[in-house]
Each structure stands twice: as C-alpha cells, then as structure tokens.
mmCIF file of the C-alpha atoms, coordinates in Angstrom:
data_MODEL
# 
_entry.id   MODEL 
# 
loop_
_atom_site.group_PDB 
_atom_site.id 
_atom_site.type_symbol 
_atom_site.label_atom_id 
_atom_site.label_alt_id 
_atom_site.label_comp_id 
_atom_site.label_asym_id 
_atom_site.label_entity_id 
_atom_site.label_seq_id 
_atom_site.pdbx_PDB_ins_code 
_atom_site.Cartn_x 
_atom_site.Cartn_y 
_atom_site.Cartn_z 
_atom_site.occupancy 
_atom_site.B_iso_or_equiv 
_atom_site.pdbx_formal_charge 
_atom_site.auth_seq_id 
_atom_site.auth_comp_id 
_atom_site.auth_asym_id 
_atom_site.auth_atom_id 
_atom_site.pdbx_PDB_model_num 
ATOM 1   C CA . UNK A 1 1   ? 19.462  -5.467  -3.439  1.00 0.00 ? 1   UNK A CA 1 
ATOM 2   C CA . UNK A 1 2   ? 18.592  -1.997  -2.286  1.00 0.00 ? 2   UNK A CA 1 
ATOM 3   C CA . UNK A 1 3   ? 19.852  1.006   -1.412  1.00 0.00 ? 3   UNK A CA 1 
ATOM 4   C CA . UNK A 1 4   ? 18.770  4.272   0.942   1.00 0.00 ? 4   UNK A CA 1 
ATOM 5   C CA . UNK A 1 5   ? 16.987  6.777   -1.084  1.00 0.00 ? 5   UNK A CA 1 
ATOM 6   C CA . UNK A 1 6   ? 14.900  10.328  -0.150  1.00 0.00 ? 6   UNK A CA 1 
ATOM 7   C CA . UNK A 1 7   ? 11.850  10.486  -1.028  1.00 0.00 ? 7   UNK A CA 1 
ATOM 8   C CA . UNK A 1 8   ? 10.802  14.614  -1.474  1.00 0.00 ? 8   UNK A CA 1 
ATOM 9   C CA . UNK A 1 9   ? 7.577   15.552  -0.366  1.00 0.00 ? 9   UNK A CA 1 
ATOM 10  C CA . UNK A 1 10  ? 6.467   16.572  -3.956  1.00 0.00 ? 10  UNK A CA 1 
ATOM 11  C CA . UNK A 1 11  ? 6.924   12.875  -4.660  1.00 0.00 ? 11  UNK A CA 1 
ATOM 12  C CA . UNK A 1 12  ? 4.779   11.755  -2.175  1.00 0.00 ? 12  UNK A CA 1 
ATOM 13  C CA . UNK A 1 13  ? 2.165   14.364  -2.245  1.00 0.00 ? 13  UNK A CA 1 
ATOM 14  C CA . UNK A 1 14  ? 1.827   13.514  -5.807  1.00 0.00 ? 14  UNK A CA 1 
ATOM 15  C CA . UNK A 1 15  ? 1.431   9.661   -5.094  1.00 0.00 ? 15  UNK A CA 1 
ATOM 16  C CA . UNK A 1 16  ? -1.075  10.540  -2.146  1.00 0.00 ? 16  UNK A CA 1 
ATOM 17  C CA . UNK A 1 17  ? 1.057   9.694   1.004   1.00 0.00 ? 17  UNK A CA 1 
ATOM 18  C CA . UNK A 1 18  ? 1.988   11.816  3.877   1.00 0.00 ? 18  UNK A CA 1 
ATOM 19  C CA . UNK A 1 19  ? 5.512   11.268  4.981   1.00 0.00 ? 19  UNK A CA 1 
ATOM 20  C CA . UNK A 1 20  ? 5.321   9.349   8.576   1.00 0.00 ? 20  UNK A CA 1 
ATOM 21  C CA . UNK A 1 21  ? 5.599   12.214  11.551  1.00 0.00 ? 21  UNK A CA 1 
ATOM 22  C CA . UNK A 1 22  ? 7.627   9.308   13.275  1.00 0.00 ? 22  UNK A CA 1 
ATOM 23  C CA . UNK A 1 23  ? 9.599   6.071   13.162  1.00 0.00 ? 23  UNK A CA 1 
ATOM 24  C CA . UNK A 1 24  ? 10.874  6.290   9.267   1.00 0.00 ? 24  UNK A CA 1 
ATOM 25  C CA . UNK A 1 25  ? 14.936  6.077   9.212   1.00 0.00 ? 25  UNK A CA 1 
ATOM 26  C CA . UNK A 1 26  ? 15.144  5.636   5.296   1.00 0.00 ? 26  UNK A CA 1 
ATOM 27  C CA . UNK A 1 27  ? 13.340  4.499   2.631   1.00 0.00 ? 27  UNK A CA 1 
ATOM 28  C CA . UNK A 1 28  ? 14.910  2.515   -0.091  1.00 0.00 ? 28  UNK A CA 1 
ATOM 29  C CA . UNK A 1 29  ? 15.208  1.883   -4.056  1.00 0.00 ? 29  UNK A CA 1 
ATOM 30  C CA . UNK A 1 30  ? 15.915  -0.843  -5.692  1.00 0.00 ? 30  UNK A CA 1 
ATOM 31  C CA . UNK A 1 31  ? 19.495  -1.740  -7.156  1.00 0.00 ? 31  UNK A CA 1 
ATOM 32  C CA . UNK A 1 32  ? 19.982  -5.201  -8.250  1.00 0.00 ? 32  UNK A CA 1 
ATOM 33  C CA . UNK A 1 33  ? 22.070  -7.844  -7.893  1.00 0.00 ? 33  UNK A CA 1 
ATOM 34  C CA . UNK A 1 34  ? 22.888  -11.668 -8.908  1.00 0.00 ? 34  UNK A CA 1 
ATOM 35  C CA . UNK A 1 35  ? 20.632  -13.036 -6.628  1.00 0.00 ? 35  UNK A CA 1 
ATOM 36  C CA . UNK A 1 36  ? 17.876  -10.973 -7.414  1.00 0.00 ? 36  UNK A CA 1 
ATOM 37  C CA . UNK A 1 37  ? 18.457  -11.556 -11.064 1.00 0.00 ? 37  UNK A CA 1 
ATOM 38  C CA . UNK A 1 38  ? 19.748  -7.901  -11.151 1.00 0.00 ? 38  UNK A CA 1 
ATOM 39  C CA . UNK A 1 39  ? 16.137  -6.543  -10.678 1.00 0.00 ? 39  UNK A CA 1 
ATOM 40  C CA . UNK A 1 40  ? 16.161  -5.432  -7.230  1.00 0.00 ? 40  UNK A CA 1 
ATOM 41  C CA . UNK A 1 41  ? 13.646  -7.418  -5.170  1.00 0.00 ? 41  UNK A CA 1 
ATOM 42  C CA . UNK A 1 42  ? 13.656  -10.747 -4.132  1.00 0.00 ? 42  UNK A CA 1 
ATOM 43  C CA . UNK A 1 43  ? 10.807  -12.889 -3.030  1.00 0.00 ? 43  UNK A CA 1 
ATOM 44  C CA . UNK A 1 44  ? 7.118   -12.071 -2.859  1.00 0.00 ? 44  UNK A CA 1 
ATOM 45  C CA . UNK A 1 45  ? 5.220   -10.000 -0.814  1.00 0.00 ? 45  UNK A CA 1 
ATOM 46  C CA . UNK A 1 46  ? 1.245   -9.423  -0.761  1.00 0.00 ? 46  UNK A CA 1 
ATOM 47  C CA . UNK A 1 47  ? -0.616  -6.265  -0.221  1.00 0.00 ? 47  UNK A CA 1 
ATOM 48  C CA . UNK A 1 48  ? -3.861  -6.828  1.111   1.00 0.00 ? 48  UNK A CA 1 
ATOM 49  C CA . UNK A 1 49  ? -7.164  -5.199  1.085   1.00 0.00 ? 49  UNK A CA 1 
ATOM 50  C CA . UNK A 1 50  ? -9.689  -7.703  3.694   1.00 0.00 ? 50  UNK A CA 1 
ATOM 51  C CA . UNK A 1 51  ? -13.283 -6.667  3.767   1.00 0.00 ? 51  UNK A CA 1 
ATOM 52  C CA . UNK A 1 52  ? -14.852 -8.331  6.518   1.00 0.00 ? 52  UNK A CA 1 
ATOM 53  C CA . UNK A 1 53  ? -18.705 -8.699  6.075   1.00 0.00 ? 53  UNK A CA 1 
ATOM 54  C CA . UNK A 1 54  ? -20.587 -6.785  8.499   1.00 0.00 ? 54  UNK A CA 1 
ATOM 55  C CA . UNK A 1 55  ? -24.127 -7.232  9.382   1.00 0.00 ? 55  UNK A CA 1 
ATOM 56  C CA . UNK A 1 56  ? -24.316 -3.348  7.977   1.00 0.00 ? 56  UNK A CA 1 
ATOM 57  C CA . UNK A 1 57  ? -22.563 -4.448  5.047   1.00 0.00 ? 57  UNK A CA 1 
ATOM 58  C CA . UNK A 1 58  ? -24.882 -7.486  4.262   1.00 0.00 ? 58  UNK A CA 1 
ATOM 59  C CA . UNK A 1 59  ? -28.093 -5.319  4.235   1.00 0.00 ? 59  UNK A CA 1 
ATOM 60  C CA . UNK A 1 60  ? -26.127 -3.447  1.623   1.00 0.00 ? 60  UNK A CA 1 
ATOM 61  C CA . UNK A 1 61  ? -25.191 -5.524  -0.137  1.00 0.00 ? 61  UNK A CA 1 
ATOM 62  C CA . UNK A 1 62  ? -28.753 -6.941  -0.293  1.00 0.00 ? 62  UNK A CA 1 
ATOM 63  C CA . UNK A 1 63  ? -30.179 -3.969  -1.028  1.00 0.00 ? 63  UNK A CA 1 
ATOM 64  C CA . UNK A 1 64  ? -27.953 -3.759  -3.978  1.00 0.00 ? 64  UNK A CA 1 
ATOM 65  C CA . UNK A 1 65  ? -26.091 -0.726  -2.696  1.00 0.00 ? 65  UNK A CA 1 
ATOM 66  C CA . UNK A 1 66  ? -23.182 0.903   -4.876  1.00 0.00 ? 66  UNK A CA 1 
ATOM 67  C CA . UNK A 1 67  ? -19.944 -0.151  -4.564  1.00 0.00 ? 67  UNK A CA 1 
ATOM 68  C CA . UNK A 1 68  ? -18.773 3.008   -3.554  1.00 0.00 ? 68  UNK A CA 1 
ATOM 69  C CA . UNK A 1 69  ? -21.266 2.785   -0.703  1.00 0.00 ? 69  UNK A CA 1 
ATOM 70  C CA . UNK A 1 70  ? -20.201 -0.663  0.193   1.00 0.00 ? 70  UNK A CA 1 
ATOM 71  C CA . UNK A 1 71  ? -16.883 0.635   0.077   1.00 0.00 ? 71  UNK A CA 1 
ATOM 72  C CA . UNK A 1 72  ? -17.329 3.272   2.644   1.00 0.00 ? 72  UNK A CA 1 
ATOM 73  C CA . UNK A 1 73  ? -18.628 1.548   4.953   1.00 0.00 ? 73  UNK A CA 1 
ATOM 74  C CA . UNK A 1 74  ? -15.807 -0.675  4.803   1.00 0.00 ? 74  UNK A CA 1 
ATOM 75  C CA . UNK A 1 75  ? -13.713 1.892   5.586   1.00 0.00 ? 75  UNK A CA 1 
ATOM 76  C CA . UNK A 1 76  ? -15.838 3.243   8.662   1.00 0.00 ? 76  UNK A CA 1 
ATOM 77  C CA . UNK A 1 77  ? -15.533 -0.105  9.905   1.00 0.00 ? 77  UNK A CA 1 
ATOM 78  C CA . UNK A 1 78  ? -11.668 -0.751  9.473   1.00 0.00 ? 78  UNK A CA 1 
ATOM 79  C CA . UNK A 1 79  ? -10.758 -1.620  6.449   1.00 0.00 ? 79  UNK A CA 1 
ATOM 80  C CA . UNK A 1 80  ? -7.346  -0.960  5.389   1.00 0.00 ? 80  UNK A CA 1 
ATOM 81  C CA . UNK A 1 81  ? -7.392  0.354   1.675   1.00 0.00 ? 81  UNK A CA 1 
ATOM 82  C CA . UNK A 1 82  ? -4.583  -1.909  -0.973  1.00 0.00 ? 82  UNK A CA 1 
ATOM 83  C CA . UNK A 1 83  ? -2.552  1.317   -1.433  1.00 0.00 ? 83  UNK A CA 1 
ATOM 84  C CA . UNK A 1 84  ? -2.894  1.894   2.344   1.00 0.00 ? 84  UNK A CA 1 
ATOM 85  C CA . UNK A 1 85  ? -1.070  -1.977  2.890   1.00 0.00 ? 85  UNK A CA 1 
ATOM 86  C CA . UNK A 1 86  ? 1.229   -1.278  0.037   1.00 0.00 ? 86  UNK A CA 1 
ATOM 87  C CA . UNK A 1 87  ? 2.268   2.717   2.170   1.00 0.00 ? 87  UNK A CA 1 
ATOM 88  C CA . UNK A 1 88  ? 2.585   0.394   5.344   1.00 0.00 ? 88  UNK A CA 1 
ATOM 89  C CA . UNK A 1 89  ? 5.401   -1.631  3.635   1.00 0.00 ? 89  UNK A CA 1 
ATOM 90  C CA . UNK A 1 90  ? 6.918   0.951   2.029   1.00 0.00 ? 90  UNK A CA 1 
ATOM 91  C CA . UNK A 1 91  ? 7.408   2.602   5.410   1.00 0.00 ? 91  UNK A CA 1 
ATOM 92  C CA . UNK A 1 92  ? 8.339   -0.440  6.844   1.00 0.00 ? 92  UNK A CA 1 
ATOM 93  C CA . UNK A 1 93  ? 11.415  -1.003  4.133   1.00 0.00 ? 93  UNK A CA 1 
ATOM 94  C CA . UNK A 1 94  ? 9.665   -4.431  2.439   1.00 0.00 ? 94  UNK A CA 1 
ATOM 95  C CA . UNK A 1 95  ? 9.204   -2.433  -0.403  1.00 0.00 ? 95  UNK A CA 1 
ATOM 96  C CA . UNK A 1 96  ? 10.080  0.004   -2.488  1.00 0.00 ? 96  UNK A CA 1 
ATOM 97  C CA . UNK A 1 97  ? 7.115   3.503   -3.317  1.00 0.00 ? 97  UNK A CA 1 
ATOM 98  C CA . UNK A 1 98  ? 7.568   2.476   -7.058  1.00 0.00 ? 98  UNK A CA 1 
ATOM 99  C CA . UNK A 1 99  ? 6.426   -0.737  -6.892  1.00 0.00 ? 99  UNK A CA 1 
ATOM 100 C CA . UNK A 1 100 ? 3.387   -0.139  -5.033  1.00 0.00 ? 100 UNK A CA 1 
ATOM 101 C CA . UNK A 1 101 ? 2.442   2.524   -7.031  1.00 0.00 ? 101 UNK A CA 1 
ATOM 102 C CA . UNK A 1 102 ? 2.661   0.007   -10.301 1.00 0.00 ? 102 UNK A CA 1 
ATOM 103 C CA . UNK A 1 103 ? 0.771   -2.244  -8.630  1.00 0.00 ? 103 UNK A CA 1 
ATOM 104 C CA . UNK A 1 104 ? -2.277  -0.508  -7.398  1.00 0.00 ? 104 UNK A CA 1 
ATOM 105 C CA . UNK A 1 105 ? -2.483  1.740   -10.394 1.00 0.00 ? 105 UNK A CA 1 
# 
C-alpha cells in the first residue's frame, strides 16, 4: 500500500523537520490497494505525547503556572513533543509525512 517517495528539503523545512543525518533509506507515500480499501494505510498507529508528572511540574501546576510553562518544563525533562512521535514514524516508514502533518495540525 505504499510506495518510495523523496521528500525535498523545502518540504520538510516548511513542515518543521530536519531530514535525518543518518539511517533514512526512503520514505514513502501512500498508494492504495484492495486491502487497504484503496486508501493507502492499513491498521492503526498512535502518536504519543506522555507527560510524566515531576515533582517540578506539580509545584507548577499548583501554582497555577501557564501552560506554556508547564510545557517547557516538560520538555527539559524529556518529553517527546506529538509531532516529534509522529517525525519518529515517519522516519521509521510506519507512516507517511502527510498524515502526521493532518493529524497534529
């Protein structure tokens, strides 16, 4: 249900990914076929976005801190952004830049 495609840099840049240095052989489009119902994926897969509750975080969140606060702290402390998960397949072939991108918009 997929096929090899290029991504250009233009069309990354522009989605806010940096092509991997390393370890990328292809990415891939969708195509469609009978099993997929002609659509071009198959299945489900998740993206995920797990914000594990610090002892930093709590006093934040106490405090009544802004999310954006909260949120950057989360990301000093690990936290791997949805669009981040969503790159991490793409690079991995599970999915396709497009899809991602539609939905984390």
């Amino acid at each position: 249900c997929r096929e090899r495609a290029d991504l250009d840099d233009e069309t990354l840049q522009s989605a806010g990914f940096e092509r991997p240095e390393h370890g990328v052989d292809a990415f891939y489009r969708p195509v469609g076929c009978r099993a997929c119902s002609y659509t071009g994926y198959r299945g489900r897969v998740a993206l995920h976005e797990v914000m594990t509750l610090s002892e930093d975080l709590e006093q934040q969140v106490v405090g009544r801190s802004r999310g954006r606060e909260l949120r950057d702290i989360a990301l000093a402390q690990g936290m791997v952004p949805l669009r981040d998960d969503g790159w991490a397949k793409v690079v991995a072939g599970i999915t396709t830049i497009d899809e991602v991108l539609r939905v984390t918009a």
